[in-house]
GROMACS .gro file of N, CA and C in nm:
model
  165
    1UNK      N    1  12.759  11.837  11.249
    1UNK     CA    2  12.856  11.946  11.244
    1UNK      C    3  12.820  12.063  11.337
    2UNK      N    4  12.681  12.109  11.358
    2UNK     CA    5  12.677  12.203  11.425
    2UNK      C    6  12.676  12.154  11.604
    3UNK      N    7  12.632  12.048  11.643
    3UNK     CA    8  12.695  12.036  11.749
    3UNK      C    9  12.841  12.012  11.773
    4UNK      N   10  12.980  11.975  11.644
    4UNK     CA   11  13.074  11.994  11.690
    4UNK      C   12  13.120  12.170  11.713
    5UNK      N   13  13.038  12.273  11.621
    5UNK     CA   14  13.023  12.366  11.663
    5UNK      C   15  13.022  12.461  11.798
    6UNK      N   16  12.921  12.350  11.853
    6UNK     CA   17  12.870  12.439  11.993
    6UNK      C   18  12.995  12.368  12.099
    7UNK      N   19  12.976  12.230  12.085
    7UNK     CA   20  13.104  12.198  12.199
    7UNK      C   21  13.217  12.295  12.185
    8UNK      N   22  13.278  12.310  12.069
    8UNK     CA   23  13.417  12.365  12.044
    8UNK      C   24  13.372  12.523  12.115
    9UNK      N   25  13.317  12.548  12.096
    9UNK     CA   26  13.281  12.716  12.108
    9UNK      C   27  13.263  12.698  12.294
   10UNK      N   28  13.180  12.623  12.325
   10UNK     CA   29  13.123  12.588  12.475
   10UNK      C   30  13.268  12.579  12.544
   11UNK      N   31  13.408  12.483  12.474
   11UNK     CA   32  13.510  12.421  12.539
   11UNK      C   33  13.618  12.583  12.553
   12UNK      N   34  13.632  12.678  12.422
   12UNK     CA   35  13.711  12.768  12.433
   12UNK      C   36  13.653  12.859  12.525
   13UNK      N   37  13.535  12.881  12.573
   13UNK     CA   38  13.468  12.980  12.643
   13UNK      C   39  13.503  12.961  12.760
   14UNK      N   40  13.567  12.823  12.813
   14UNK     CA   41  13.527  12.765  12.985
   14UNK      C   42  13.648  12.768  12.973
   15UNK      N   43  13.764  12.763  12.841
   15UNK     CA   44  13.887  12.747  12.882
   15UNK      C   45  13.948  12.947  12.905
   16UNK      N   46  13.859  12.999  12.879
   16UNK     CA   47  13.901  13.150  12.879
   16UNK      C   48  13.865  13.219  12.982
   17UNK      N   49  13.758  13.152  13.066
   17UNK     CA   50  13.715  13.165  13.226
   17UNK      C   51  13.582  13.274  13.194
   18UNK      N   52  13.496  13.275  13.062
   18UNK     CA   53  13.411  13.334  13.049
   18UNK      C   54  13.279  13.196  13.026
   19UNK      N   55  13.202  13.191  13.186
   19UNK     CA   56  13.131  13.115  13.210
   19UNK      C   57  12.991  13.180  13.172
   20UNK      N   58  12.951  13.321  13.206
   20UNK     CA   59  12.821  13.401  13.202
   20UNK      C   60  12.811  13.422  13.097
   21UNK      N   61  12.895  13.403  12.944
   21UNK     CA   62  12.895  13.461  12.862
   21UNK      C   63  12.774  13.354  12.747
   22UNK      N   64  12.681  13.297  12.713
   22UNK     CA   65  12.635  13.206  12.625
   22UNK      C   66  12.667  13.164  12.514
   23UNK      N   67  12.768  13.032  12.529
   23UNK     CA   68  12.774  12.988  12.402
   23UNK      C   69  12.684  13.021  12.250
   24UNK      N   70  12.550  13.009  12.302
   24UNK     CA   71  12.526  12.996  12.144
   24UNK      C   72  12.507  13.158  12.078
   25UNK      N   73  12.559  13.270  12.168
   25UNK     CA   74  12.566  13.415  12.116
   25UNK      C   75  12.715  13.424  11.992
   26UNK      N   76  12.794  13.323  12.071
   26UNK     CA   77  12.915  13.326  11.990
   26UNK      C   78  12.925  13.191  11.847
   27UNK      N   79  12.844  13.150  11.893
   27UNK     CA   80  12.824  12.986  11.810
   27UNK      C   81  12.712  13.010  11.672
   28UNK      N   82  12.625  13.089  11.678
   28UNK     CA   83  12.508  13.124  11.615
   28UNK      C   84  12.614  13.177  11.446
   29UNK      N   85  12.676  13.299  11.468
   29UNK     CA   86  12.701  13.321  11.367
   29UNK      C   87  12.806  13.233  11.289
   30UNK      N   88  12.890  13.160  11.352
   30UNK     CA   89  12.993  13.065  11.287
   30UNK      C   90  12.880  12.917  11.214
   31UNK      N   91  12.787  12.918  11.274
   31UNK     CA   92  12.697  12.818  11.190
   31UNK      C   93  12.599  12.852  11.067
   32UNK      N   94  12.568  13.004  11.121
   32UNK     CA   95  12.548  13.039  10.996
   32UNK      C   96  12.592  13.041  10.877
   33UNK      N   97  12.749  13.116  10.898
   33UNK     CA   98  12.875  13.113  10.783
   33UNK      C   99  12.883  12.937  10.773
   34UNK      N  100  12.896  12.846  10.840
   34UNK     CA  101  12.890  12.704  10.760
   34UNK      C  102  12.802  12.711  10.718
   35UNK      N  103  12.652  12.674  10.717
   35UNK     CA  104  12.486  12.694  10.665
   35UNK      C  105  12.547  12.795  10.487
   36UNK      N  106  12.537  12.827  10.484
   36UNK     CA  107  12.604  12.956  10.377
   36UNK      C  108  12.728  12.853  10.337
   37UNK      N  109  12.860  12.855  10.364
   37UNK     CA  110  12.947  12.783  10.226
   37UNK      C  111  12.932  12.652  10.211
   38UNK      N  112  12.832  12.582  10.316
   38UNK     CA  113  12.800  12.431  10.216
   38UNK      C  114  12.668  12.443  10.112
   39UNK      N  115  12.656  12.583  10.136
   39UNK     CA  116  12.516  12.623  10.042
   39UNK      C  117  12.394  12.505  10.097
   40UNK      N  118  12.353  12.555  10.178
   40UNK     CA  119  12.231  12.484  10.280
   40UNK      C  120  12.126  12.472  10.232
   41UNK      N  121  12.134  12.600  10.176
   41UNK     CA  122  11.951  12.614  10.080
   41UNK      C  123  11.940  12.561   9.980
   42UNK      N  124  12.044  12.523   9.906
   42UNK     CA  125  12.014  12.431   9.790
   42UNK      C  126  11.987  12.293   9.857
   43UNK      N  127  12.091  12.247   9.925
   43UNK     CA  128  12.069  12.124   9.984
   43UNK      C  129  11.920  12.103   9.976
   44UNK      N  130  11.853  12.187  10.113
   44UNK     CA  131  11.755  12.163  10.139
   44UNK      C  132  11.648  12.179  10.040
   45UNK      N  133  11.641  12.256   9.940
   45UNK     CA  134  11.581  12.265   9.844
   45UNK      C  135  11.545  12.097   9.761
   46UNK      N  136  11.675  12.084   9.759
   46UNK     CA  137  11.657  11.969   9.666
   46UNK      C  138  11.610  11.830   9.751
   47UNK      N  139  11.638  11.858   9.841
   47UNK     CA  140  11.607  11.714   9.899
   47UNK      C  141  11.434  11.697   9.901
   48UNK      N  142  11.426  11.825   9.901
   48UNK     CA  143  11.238  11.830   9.956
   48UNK      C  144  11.169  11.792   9.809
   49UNK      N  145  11.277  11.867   9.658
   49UNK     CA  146  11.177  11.870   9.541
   49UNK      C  147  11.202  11.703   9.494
   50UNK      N  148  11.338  11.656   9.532
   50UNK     CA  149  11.351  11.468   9.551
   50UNK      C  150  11.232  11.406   9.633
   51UNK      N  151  11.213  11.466   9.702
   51UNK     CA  152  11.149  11.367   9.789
   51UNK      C  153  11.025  11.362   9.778
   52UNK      N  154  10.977  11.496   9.670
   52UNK     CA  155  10.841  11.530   9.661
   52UNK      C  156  10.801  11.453   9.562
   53UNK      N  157  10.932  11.444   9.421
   53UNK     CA  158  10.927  11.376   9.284
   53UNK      C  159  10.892  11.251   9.267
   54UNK      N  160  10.943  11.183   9.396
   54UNK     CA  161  10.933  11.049   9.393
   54UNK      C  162  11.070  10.986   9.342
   55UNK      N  163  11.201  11.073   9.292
   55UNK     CA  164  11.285  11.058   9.205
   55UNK      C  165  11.415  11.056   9.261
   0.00000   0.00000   0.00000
């Protein structure tokens, strides 16, 4: 998901004729806000205390 992120962001930037401008200045915070409403930190939380459990 976050590289469909950066393409989409990379594709509207080149289509707006702002080439100097760096994708990932504009891309950074829209992945954050995904990271945040799929709730990331739990994810990752749990996968690590699964994986630690054996369970």
């Amino acid at each position: 998901p976050f590289l469909v992120i950066d393409m989409v962001t990379a594709s509207i930037l080149m289509s707006m004729g702002m080439m100097m401008l760096p994708p990932v200045m504009i891309a950074l915070p829209f992945k954050i806000i995904f990271f945040v409403l799929v709730d990331g930190w739990a994810l990752i939380a749990g996968s690590l205390v699964q994986s630690y459990g054996g369970t």
